[in-house]
C-alpha positions as protocol buffer text, in pm:
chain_id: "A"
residue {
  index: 1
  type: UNK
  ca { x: 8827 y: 11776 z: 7164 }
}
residue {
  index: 2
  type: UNK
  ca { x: 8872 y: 11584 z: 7493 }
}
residue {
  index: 3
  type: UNK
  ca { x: 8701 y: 11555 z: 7802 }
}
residue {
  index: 4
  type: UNK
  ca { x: 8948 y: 11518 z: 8090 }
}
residue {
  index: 5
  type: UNK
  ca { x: 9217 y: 11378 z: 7830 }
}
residue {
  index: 6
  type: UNK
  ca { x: 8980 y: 11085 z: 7695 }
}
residue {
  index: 7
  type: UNK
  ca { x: 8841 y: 11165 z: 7362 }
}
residue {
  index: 8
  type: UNK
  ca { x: 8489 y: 11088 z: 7352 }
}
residue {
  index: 9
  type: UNK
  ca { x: 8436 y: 10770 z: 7187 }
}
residue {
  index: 10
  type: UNK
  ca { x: 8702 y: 10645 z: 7426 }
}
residue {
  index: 11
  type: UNK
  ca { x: 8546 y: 10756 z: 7740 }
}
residue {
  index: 12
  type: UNK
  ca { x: 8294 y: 10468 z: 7701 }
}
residue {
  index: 13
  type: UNK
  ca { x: 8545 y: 10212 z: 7693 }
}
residue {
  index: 14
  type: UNK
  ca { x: 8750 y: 10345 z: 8003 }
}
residue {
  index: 15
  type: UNK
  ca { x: 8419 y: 10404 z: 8184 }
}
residue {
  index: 16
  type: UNK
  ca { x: 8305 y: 10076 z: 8105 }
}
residue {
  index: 17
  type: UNK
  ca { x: 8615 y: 9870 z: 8166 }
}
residue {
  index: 18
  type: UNK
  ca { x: 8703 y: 10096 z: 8485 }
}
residue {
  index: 19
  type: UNK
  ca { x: 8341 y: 9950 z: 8670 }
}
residue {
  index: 20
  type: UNK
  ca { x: 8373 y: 9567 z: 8485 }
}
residue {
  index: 21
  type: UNK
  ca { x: 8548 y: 9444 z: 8793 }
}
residue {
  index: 22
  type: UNK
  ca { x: 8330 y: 9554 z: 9042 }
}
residue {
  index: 23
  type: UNK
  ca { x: 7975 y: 9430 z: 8869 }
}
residue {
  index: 24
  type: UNK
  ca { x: 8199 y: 9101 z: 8811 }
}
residue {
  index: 25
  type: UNK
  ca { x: 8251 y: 9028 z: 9217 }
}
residue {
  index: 26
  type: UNK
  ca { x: 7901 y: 8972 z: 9252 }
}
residue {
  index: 27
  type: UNK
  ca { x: 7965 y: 8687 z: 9000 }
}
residue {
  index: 28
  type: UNK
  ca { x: 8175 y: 8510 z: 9322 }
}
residue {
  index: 29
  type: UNK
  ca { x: 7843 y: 8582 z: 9459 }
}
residue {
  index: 30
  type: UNK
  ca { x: 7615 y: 8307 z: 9303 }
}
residue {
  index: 31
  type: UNK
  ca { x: 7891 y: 8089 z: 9113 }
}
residue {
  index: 32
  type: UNK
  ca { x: 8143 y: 8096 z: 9361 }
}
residue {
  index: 33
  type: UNK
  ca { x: 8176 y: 7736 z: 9353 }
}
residue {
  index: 34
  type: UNK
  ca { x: 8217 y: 7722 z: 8984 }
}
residue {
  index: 35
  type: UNK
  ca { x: 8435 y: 8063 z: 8974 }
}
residue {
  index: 36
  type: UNK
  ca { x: 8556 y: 8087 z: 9252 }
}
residue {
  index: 37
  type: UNK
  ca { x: 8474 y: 8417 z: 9519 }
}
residue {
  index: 38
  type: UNK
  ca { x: 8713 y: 8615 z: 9314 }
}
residue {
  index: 39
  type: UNK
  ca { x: 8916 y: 8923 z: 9450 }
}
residue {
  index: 40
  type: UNK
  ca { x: 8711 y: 9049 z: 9715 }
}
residue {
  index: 41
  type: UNK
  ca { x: 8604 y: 8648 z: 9864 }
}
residue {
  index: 42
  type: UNK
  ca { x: 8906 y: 8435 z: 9952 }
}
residue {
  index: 43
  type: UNK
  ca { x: 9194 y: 8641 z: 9892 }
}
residue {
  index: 44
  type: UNK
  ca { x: 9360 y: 8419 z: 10092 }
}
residue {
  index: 45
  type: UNK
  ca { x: 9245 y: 8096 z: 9952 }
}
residue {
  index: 46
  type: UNK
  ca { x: 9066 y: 7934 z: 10230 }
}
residue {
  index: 47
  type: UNK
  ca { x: 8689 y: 7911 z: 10315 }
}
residue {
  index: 48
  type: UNK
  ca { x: 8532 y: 8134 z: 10615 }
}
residue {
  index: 49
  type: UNK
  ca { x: 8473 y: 7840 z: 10811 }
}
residue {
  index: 50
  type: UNK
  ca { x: 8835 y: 7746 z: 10754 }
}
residue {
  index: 51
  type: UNK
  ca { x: 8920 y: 8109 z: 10851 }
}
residue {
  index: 52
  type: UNK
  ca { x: 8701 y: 8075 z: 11163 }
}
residue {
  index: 53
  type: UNK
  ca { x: 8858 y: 7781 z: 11298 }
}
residue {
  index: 54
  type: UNK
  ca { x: 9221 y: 7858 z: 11188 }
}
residue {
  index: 55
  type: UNK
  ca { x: 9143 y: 8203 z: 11371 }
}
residue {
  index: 56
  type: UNK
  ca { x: 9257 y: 8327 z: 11025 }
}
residue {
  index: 57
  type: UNK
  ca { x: 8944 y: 8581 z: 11046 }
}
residue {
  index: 58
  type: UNK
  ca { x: 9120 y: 8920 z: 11023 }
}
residue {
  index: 59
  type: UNK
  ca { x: 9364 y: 8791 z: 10762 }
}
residue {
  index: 60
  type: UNK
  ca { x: 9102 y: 8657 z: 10579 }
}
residue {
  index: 61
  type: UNK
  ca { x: 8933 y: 9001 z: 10516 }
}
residue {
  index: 62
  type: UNK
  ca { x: 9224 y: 9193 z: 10496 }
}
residue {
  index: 63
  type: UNK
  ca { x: 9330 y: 9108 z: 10129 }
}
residue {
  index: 64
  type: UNK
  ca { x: 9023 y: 9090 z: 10034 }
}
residue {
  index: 65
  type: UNK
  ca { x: 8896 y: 9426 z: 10197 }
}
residue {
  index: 66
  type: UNK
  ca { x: 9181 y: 9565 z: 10021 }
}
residue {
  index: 67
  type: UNK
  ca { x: 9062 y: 9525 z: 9639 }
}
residue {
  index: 68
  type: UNK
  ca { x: 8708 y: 9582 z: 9770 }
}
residue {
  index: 69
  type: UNK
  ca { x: 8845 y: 9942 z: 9855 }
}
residue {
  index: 70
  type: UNK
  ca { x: 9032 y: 9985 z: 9525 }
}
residue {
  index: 71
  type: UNK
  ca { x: 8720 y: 9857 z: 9318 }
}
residue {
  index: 72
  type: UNK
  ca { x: 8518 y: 10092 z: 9530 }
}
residue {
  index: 73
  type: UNK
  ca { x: 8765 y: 10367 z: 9393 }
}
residue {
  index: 74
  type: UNK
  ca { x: 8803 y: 10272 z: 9039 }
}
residue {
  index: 75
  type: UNK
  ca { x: 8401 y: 10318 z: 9053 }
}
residue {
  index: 76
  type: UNK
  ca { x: 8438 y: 10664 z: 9152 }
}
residue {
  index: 77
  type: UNK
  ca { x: 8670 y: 10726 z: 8922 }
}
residue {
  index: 78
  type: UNK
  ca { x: 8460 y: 10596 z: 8665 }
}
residue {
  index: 79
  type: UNK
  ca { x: 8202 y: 10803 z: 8744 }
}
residue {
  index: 80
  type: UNK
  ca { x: 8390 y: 11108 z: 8793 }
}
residue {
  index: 81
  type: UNK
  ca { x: 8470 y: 11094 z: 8432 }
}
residue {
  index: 82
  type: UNK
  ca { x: 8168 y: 11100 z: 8347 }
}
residue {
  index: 83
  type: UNK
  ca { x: 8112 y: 11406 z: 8552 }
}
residue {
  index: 84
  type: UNK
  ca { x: 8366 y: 11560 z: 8361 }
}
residue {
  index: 85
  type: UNK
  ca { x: 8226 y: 11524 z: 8019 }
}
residue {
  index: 86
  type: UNK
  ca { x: 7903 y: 11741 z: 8137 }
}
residue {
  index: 87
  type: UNK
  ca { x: 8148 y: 12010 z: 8322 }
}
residue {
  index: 88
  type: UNK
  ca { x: 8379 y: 12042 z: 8050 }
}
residue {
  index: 89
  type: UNK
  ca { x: 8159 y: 11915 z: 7762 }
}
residue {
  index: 90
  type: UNK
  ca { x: 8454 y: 12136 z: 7484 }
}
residue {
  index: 91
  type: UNK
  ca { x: 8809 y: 12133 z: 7649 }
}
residue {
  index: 92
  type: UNK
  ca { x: 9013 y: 11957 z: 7894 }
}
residue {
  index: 93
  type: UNK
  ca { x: 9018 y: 12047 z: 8240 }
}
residue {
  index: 94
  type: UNK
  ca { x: 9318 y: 12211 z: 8391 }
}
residue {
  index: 95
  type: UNK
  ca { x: 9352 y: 11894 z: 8591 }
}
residue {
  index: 96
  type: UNK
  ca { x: 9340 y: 11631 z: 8321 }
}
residue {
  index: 97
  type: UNK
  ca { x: 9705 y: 11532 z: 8407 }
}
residue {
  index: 98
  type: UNK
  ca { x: 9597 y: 11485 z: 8795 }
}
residue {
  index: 99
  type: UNK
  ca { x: 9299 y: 11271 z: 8650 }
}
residue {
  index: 100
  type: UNK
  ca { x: 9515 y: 11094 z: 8421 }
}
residue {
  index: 101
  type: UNK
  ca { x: 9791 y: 11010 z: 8711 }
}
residue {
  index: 102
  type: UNK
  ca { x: 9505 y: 10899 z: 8930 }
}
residue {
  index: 103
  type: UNK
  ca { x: 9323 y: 10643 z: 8678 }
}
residue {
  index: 104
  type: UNK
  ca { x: 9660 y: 10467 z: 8589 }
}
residue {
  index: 105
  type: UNK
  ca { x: 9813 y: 10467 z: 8940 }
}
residue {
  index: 106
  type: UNK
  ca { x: 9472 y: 10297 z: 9044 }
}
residue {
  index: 107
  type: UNK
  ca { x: 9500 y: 10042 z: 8713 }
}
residue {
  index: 108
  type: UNK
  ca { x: 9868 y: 10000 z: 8806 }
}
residue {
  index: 109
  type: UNK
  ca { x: 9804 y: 9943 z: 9194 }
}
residue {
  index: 110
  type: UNK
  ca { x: 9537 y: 9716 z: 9093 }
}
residue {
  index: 111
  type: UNK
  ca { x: 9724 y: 9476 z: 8853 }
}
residue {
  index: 112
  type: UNK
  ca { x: 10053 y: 9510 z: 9087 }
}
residue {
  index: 113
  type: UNK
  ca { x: 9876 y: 9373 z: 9404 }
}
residue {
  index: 114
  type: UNK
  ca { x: 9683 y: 9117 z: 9167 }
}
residue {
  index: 115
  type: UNK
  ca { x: 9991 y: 8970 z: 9051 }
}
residue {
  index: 116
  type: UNK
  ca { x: 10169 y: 9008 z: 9449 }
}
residue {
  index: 117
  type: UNK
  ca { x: 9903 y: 8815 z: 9621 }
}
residue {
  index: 118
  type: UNK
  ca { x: 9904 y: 8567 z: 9314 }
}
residue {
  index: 119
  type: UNK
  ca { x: 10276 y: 8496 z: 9316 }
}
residue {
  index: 120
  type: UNK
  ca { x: 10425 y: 8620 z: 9670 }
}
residue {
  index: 121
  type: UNK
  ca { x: 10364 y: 8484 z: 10002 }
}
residue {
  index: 122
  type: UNK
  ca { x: 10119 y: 8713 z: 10211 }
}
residue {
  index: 123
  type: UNK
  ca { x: 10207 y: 8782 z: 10511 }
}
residue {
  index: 124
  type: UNK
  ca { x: 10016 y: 8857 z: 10810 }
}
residue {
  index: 125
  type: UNK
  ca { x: 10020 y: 8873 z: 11206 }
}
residue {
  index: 126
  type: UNK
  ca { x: 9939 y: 8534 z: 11463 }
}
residue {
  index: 127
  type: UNK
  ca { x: 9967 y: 8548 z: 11822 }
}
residue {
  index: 128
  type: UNK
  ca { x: 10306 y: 8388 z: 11776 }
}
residue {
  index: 129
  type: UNK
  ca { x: 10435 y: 8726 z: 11572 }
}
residue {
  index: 130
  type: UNK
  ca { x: 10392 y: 8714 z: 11174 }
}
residue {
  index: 131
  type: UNK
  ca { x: 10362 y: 8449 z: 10949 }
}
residue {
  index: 132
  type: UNK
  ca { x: 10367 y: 8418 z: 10542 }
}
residue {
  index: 133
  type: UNK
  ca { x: 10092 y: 8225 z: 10426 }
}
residue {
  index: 134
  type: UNK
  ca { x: 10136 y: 8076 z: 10052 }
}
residue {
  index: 135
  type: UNK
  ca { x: 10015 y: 8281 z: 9748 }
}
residue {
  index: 136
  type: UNK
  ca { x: 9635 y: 8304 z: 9706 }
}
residue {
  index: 137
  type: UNK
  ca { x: 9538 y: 8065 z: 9430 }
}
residue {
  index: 138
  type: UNK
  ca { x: 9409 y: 8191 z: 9115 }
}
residue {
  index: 139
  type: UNK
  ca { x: 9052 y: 8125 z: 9035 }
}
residue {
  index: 140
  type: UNK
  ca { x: 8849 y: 8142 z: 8722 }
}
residue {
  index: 141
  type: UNK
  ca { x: 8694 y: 8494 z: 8863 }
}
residue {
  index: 142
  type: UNK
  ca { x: 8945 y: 8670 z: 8962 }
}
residue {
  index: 143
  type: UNK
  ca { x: 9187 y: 8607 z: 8649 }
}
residue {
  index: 144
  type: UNK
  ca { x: 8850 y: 8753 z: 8477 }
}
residue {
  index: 145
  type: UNK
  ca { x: 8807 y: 9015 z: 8729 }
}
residue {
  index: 146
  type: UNK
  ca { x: 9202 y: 9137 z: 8621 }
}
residue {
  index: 147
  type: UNK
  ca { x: 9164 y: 9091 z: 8237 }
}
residue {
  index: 148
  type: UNK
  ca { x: 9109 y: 9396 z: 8128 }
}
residue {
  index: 149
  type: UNK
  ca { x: 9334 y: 9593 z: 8311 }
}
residue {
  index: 150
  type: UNK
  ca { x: 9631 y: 9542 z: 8090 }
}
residue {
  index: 151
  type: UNK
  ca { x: 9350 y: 9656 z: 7788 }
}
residue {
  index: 152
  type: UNK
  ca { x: 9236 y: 10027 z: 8051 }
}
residue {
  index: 153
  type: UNK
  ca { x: 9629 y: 10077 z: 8077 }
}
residue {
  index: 154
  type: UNK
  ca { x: 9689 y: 10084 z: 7725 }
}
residue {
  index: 155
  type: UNK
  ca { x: 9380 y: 10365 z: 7679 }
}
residue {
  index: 156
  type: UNK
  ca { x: 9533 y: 10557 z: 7955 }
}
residue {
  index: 157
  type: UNK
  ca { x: 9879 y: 10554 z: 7777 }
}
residue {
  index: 158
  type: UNK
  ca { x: 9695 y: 10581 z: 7463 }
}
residue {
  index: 159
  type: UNK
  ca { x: 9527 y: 10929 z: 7525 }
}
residue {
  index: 160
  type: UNK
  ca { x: 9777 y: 11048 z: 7814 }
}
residue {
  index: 161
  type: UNK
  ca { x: 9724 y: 11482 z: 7817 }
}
């Protein structure tokens, strides 16, 4: 029997690999100059002084506010599965397709604008009218930060309702 289309022994792993990138940002935290600041620091790839003088400030944050808002709801998520093992502790609920649509468009949205902001030019606005600025380099942290994505898809797929 499932619990909101995870079996149970897999509910640990998606639960566990759903909240892995948020308790790894605070890694950018204290070895940010080993790591780098990963997703939620320098999405942009320059330092907040450079940001302040550049008058980069808002563009700065924005990328990085961003994946700080989709960590913030893969968390939820997270623990709203666990929620649903202690509501429906026997059989799926009669959403488990809705819950299953939201974890893997939030994996998938995730990954997609991990590999955009690695690889495309970001844009965003100057007093001049918009700019691109080159793709955000990849540090140490955030290529660990995105690592097990491709891992939570495959669970998702894996025990789909």
């Amino acid at each position: 029997m499932g619990v909101g289309f995870i079996p149970g022994r897999s509910l640990p792993w998606v639960v566990g690999l759903s909240l892995l990138p948020f308790f790894l940002q605070f890694l950018g935290l204290g070895l940010g100059d080993k790591l780098g600041q990963g997703l939620c620091g320098s999405a942009l790839g320059v330092s907040e002084a450079e940001a302040v003088m550049y008058g980069l400030v808002n563009e700065y944050y924005l990328y990085g506010q961003l994946f700080l808002v989709l960590l913030a709801l893969k968390v939820t998520y997270a623990l709203a599965l666990w929620v649903l093992r202690f509501m429906y502790p026997v059989r799926d609920p009669p959403f488990a397709p809705l819950v299953w649509k939201l974890g893997v468009g939030l994996s998938g949205v995730f990954l997609l604008l991990f590999l955009a902001t690695r690889t495309l030019p970001l844009p965003f606005r100057t007093p001049l009218g918009p700019a691109l600025l080159s793709p955000a380099p990849l540090d140490p942290l955030s290529l660990i930060m995105v690592l097990p994505e491709p891992f939570l898809l495959w669970l998702y797929f894996r025990h789909r309702p």
